[in-house]
Amino acid sequence: MKRKSILITTIIILTIIVASFFVFSLYSHKNKEDEHIVIEMWTHEDDNRAKLEDRYAKEFMQTHPNVEINITRQSSTKLIELIQTAFAAGEGPTIFNLSINDEYPLIATGRVAPLDYKAAGYKDAEDVIDKYIDNILDPVTYNGEIYGLPLELTNWCIFINKKVFRDAGLDPETDYPKTWEDMVELSKKIVIRDGNILVRRGFDFRYPYFLEAMVPMVEQLGGKLISDDGKEAIVGEEAWIKWLTFMQEWGPNGLNLGSPTYKNARSLFNFDNNDIAMAQTGLYQEARLKKDNPEFYESGEWMVVPYPVFEDAVNDVASCFYGHYYMVNADEDKKVQSLAWEFISYMLSHGEDYLDEVCIIQPTKELFNSEAFKSKPYAEVFANDFNRGHIVYYGEASFNIQSLIRSAVGSVMLQGETPRNAYLKLKSAVQEVIDEKKRPSNYN
C-alpha cells in the first residue's frame, strides 16, 4: 500500500513537472514571439519615396505588431558620412541604403549580412538572380552569397530648361549640347554674372559624384580609373591631364562657368528661377519636378538629352549607372535580420508604385521591359544612355578613391594646382590605396 502511494505521488510530481515545463515552453515561445523588435532604417531623402516607405512600414507593422520601424532620412552626401561613422563605431542601422560604390566596402569588410532568402521570399540565390536583369546583382555578390537587394537602377542624362535657352537666344531643340565643347560654348552664352558671382549658370557638374559623372569623361578620352588587371591606377596620362585641364578652365579661375562651391544644379532645376539652364540627373528628377513645380512639369518647357562626349572622344561612354541597394547590418540578431529582409522584400514588391510615384526603376526584368517604364517622358533617352554606360566603379577602396578625385578636382579648380601635378598626385595616391587592398577590384 505504501509502495502504491509512493508510486502515485511520483506520477503526480512528474505530471506537474512535465506540465510546468510545457507551460513554461509555451510562455517562453509566446514571449519570444511578442518580443518588441526595433528596426532602424537609414536612407536618403526623397519626399515621393518617403510617402511610400512610410505607408509600407505602417502596413508591415500592422501585420507584425511586435515590430517597430523607425526611418531616418538624410541628404545623400550626409548619409554617406553618417553610415561610415556609425559602422566604424559599431552602431550601424539595421537597414541602410547607399549607392553601391559607397556600400561595397562594407560588404568586403564583413559589416553586411547575407540575404536571408527564405525571409525575403526566395528559394535560393539563383531564384533571386532570375528575377533581375543580367549582372545587376554582381556588385552585391561576394563569395557566392548575395548581400543586397536593389531599390533602384539609376543613370544620369542632361535636363534642359527650354525657357533659359531661348532667353539666351538659343534654340533648345537644335542647340542642345552634343559635346563637352558645346557645353562650354553654350554656358558662355547663358551665364549671367554679378561681378565674379554666377547668378545664372548654363550647366554645372555633380561634384560629389566623380565616379558616376566624371570618370566616364576620362574614359571617353581613352583613360581608365583602374587597369583591366586591377593593378594600375589612373591609367592614361594624356586623358587624365586633358580632363583636369577642362575642369580647371571650367572653374572660377578659368572661364568661370561653374564651381563646387555653388548649390547643386540639380536641386535648383525644378524651380524654374532662371538660375540654371541644364542639370545632370536621373529619371527620378521627373517625379520630383512634378511635385515641386507641377506647372513647369506640365508646361513642356523642359527636355532631356544624352550625356555629351568630347569632340575627339575615342570611346562613346555615357554617365555610369549605379544601384542603390538595401542592406542589413551583420551585427543584428538573426531574428532581427530575418525581419529586416522580410520588410525589404515587402517594400520592393511594389515596383510599379515606385515607378509611378517616384520615377525610380527597380531593375527587375519585368519592370525594366514594361510599358509603364517605356511610357515615362524621355525614358528612351535614359535607356539608350544606359546601353552606352557601365556600372560605376565599386571596390573596397571606392569611397577613398572618390575622395581622392574630389581633392584633385578641387586643387585645379580652386587652388591653382597645375593639371599635371594634380594628375601625378592623384595617380600616386590611388595607386597606394589599391596596393593596400588584398582583394582585386571588380572594375572592368
mmCIF file of C-alpha atoms in Angstrom, residues 12-170:
data_model
loop_
_atom_site.group_PDB
_atom_site.id
_atom_site.type_symbol
_atom_site.label_atom_id
_atom_site.label_comp_id
_atom_site.label_asym_id
_atom_site.label_seq_id
_atom_site.Cartn_x
_atom_site.Cartn_y
_atom_site.Cartn_z
ATOM 1 C CA ILE A 12 1.756 13.317 -9.730
ATOM 2 C CA ILE A 13 5.121 15.050 -9.266
ATOM 3 C CA LEU A 14 6.286 14.021 -12.713
ATOM 4 C CA THR A 15 2.986 15.175 -14.207
ATOM 5 C CA ILE A 16 3.380 18.557 -12.500
ATOM 6 C CA ILE A 17 6.973 18.854 -13.756
ATOM 7 C CA VAL A 18 6.005 17.951 -17.345
ATOM 8 C CA ALA A 19 3.012 20.292 -17.248
ATOM 9 C CA SER A 20 5.137 23.073 -15.806
ATOM 10 C CA PHE A 21 7.756 22.541 -18.494
ATOM 11 C CA PHE A 22 5.060 22.575 -21.175
ATOM 12 C CA VAL A 23 3.504 25.753 -19.804
ATOM 13 C CA PHE A 24 6.951 27.352 -19.470
ATOM 14 C CA SER A 25 7.776 26.402 -23.071
ATOM 15 C CA LEU A 26 4.527 27.877 -24.314
ATOM 16 C CA TYR A 27 5.116 31.037 -22.300
ATOM 17 C CA SER A 28 8.720 31.305 -23.486
ATOM 18 C CA HIS A 29 7.697 30.800 -27.115
ATOM 19 C CA LYS A 30 4.880 33.330 -26.778
ATOM 20 C CA ASN A 31 7.196 35.746 -25.015
ATOM 21 C CA LYS A 32 9.747 35.361 -27.806
ATOM 22 C CA GLU A 33 7.073 35.948 -30.437
ATOM 23 C CA ASP A 34 5.838 39.016 -28.564
ATOM 24 C CA GLU A 35 9.338 40.417 -28.036
ATOM 25 C CA HIS A 36 9.474 44.077 -29.065
ATOM 26 C CA ILE A 37 11.847 44.434 -32.016
ATOM 27 C CA VAL A 38 13.034 47.787 -33.346
ATOM 28 C CA ILE A 39 14.273 48.091 -36.926
ATOM 29 C CA GLU A 40 16.216 51.254 -37.676
ATOM 30 C CA MET A 41 16.310 52.114 -41.385
ATOM 31 C CA TRP A 42 18.525 54.882 -42.791
ATOM 32 C CA THR A 43 18.025 56.127 -46.334
ATOM 33 C CA HIS A 44 18.477 59.239 -48.484
ATOM 34 C CA GLU A 45 15.864 61.956 -48.771
ATOM 35 C CA ASP A 46 13.161 61.800 -51.421
ATOM 36 C CA ASP A 47 9.746 63.158 -50.478
ATOM 37 C CA ASN A 48 7.942 60.995 -53.021
ATOM 38 C CA ARG A 49 9.684 57.814 -51.919
ATOM 39 C CA ALA A 50 9.219 58.727 -48.248
ATOM 40 C CA LYS A 51 5.450 58.559 -48.635
ATOM 41 C CA LEU A 52 5.690 55.021 -49.986
ATOM 42 C CA GLU A 53 8.179 53.894 -47.346
ATOM 43 C CA ASP A 54 6.059 55.280 -44.532
ATOM 44 C CA ARG A 55 2.993 53.550 -45.959
ATOM 45 C CA TYR A 56 4.735 50.200 -46.307
ATOM 46 C CA ALA A 57 6.264 50.468 -42.832
ATOM 47 C CA LYS A 58 2.823 51.103 -41.340
ATOM 48 C CA GLU A 59 1.331 48.149 -43.227
ATOM 49 C CA PHE A 60 4.183 45.872 -42.157
ATOM 50 C CA MET A 61 3.863 46.863 -38.501
ATOM 51 C CA GLN A 62 0.126 46.125 -38.628
ATOM 52 C CA THR A 63 0.871 42.533 -39.620
ATOM 53 C CA HIS A 64 3.870 42.350 -37.250
ATOM 54 C CA PRO A 65 2.602 44.030 -34.046
ATOM 55 C CA ASN A 66 5.821 43.302 -32.144
ATOM 56 C CA VAL A 67 7.931 45.204 -34.711
ATOM 57 C CA GLU A 68 8.681 48.932 -34.659
ATOM 58 C CA ILE A 69 10.228 50.500 -37.769
ATOM 59 C CA ASN A 70 11.967 53.862 -37.490
ATOM 60 C CA ILE A 71 13.059 55.524 -40.734
ATOM 61 C CA THR A 72 15.767 58.198 -40.688
ATOM 62 C CA ARG A 73 16.390 60.270 -43.809
ATOM 63 C CA GLN A 74 19.337 62.482 -44.681
ATOM 64 C CA SER A 75 20.740 64.098 -47.804
ATOM 65 C CA SER A 76 22.693 61.662 -49.989
ATOM 66 C CA THR A 77 26.089 63.122 -49.117
ATOM 67 C CA LYS A 78 25.334 63.423 -45.390
ATOM 68 C CA LEU A 79 24.032 59.852 -45.262
ATOM 69 C CA ILE A 80 27.338 58.508 -46.601
ATOM 70 C CA GLU A 81 29.222 60.221 -43.782
ATOM 71 C CA LEU A 82 26.761 59.111 -41.096
ATOM 72 C CA ILE A 83 26.801 55.458 -42.127
ATOM 73 C CA GLN A 84 30.598 55.379 -42.387
ATOM 74 C CA THR A 85 30.857 56.871 -38.888
ATOM 75 C CA ALA A 86 28.142 54.650 -37.388
ATOM 76 C CA PHE A 87 29.653 51.400 -38.664
ATOM 77 C CA ALA A 88 33.123 52.466 -37.554
ATOM 78 C CA ALA A 89 31.666 52.852 -34.050
ATOM 79 C CA GLY A 90 29.801 49.526 -34.247
ATOM 80 C CA GLU A 91 26.433 51.284 -34.183
ATOM 81 C CA GLY A 92 25.162 50.939 -37.736
ATOM 82 C CA PRO A 93 21.423 50.896 -38.535
ATOM 83 C CA THR A 94 19.503 47.659 -39.097
ATOM 84 C CA ILE A 95 18.739 48.532 -42.746
ATOM 85 C CA PHE A 96 20.567 51.060 -44.880
ATOM 86 C CA ASN A 97 20.649 52.199 -48.469
ATOM 87 C CA LEU A 98 23.543 53.780 -50.379
ATOM 88 C CA SER A 99 24.968 53.776 -53.876
ATOM 89 C CA ILE A 100 26.940 50.584 -54.475
ATOM 90 C CA ASN A 101 30.352 52.267 -54.615
ATOM 91 C CA ASP A 102 29.774 53.526 -51.075
ATOM 92 C CA GLU A 103 28.261 50.254 -49.837
ATOM 93 C CA TYR A 104 30.653 47.710 -51.296
ATOM 94 C CA PRO A 105 33.461 48.350 -48.782
ATOM 95 C CA LEU A 106 31.021 47.370 -46.020
ATOM 96 C CA ILE A 107 30.337 44.038 -47.753
ATOM 97 C CA ALA A 108 34.041 43.329 -48.187
ATOM 98 C CA THR A 109 34.767 44.065 -44.521
ATOM 99 C CA GLY A 110 32.003 41.827 -43.172
ATOM 100 C CA ARG A 111 29.661 44.569 -41.961
ATOM 101 C CA VAL A 112 26.702 43.365 -44.044
ATOM 102 C CA ALA A 113 24.540 40.277 -43.513
ATOM 103 C CA PRO A 114 23.940 37.925 -46.459
ATOM 104 C CA LEU A 115 20.436 37.852 -47.862
ATOM 105 C CA ASP A 116 18.035 35.616 -45.934
ATOM 106 C CA TYR A 117 16.442 34.019 -48.991
ATOM 107 C CA LYS A 118 13.525 32.407 -47.163
ATOM 108 C CA ALA A 119 12.615 35.584 -45.255
ATOM 109 C CA ALA A 120 12.764 37.593 -48.478
ATOM 110 C CA GLY A 121 10.515 35.103 -50.259
ATOM 111 C CA TYR A 122 13.074 33.347 -52.469
ATOM 112 C CA LYS A 123 14.194 29.728 -52.766
ATOM 113 C CA ASP A 124 17.890 30.454 -53.170
ATOM 114 C CA ALA A 125 20.407 32.777 -54.855
ATOM 115 C CA GLU A 126 19.530 31.524 -58.342
ATOM 116 C CA ASP A 127 15.879 32.360 -57.736
ATOM 117 C CA VAL A 128 16.855 35.952 -56.860
ATOM 118 C CA ILE A 129 19.189 36.326 -59.845
ATOM 119 C CA ASP A 130 16.478 35.079 -62.200
ATOM 120 C CA LYS A 131 14.175 37.968 -61.250
ATOM 121 C CA TYR A 132 16.629 40.764 -62.122
ATOM 122 C CA ILE A 133 18.238 41.986 -65.332
ATOM 123 C CA ASP A 134 21.599 40.496 -66.193
ATOM 124 C CA ASN A 135 24.563 41.238 -63.922
ATOM 125 C CA ILE A 136 22.709 43.744 -61.713
ATOM 126 C CA LEU A 137 23.350 41.624 -58.613
ATOM 127 C CA ASP A 138 27.067 41.189 -59.361
ATOM 128 C CA PRO A 139 28.040 44.215 -57.251
ATOM 129 C CA VAL A 140 26.381 42.692 -54.170
ATOM 130 C CA THR A 141 27.543 39.125 -54.712
ATOM 131 C CA TYR A 142 30.562 38.116 -52.644
ATOM 132 C CA ASN A 143 31.909 34.580 -52.246
ATOM 133 C CA GLY A 144 28.752 33.175 -53.775
ATOM 134 C CA GLU A 145 26.345 34.971 -51.426
ATOM 135 C CA ILE A 146 24.037 37.905 -52.236
ATOM 136 C CA TYR A 147 24.261 40.819 -49.793
ATOM 137 C CA GLY A 148 21.714 43.336 -51.058
ATOM 138 C CA LEU A 149 18.504 43.882 -52.995
ATOM 139 C CA PRO A 150 18.294 46.831 -55.421
ATOM 140 C CA LEU A 151 15.910 49.672 -54.728
ATOM 141 C CA GLU A 152 16.750 51.384 -57.998
ATOM 142 C CA LEU A 153 18.988 51.407 -61.034
ATOM 143 C CA THR A 154 19.975 54.949 -61.944
ATOM 144 C CA ASN A 155 21.844 56.751 -64.684
ATOM 145 C CA TRP A 156 22.074 60.470 -65.368
ATOM 146 C CA CYS A 157 21.301 62.435 -68.521
ATOM 147 C CA ILE A 158 21.036 66.191 -69.120
ATOM 148 C CA PHE A 159 17.812 68.033 -68.206
ATOM 149 C CA ILE A 160 17.294 71.289 -70.108
ATOM 150 C CA ASN A 161 15.144 74.309 -69.294
ATOM 151 C CA LYS A 162 13.971 75.458 -72.714
ATOM 152 C CA LYS A 163 12.990 78.924 -71.490
ATOM 153 C CA VAL A 164 16.510 79.708 -70.306
ATOM 154 C CA PHE A 165 17.873 78.601 -73.672
ATOM 155 C CA ARG A 166 15.514 80.880 -75.544
ATOM 156 C CA ASP A 167 16.253 83.767 -73.181
ATOM 157 C CA ALA A 168 19.908 83.416 -74.210
ATOM 158 C CA GLY A 169 18.946 83.425 -77.904
ATOM 159 C CA LEU A 170 19.317 79.657 -78.316
#
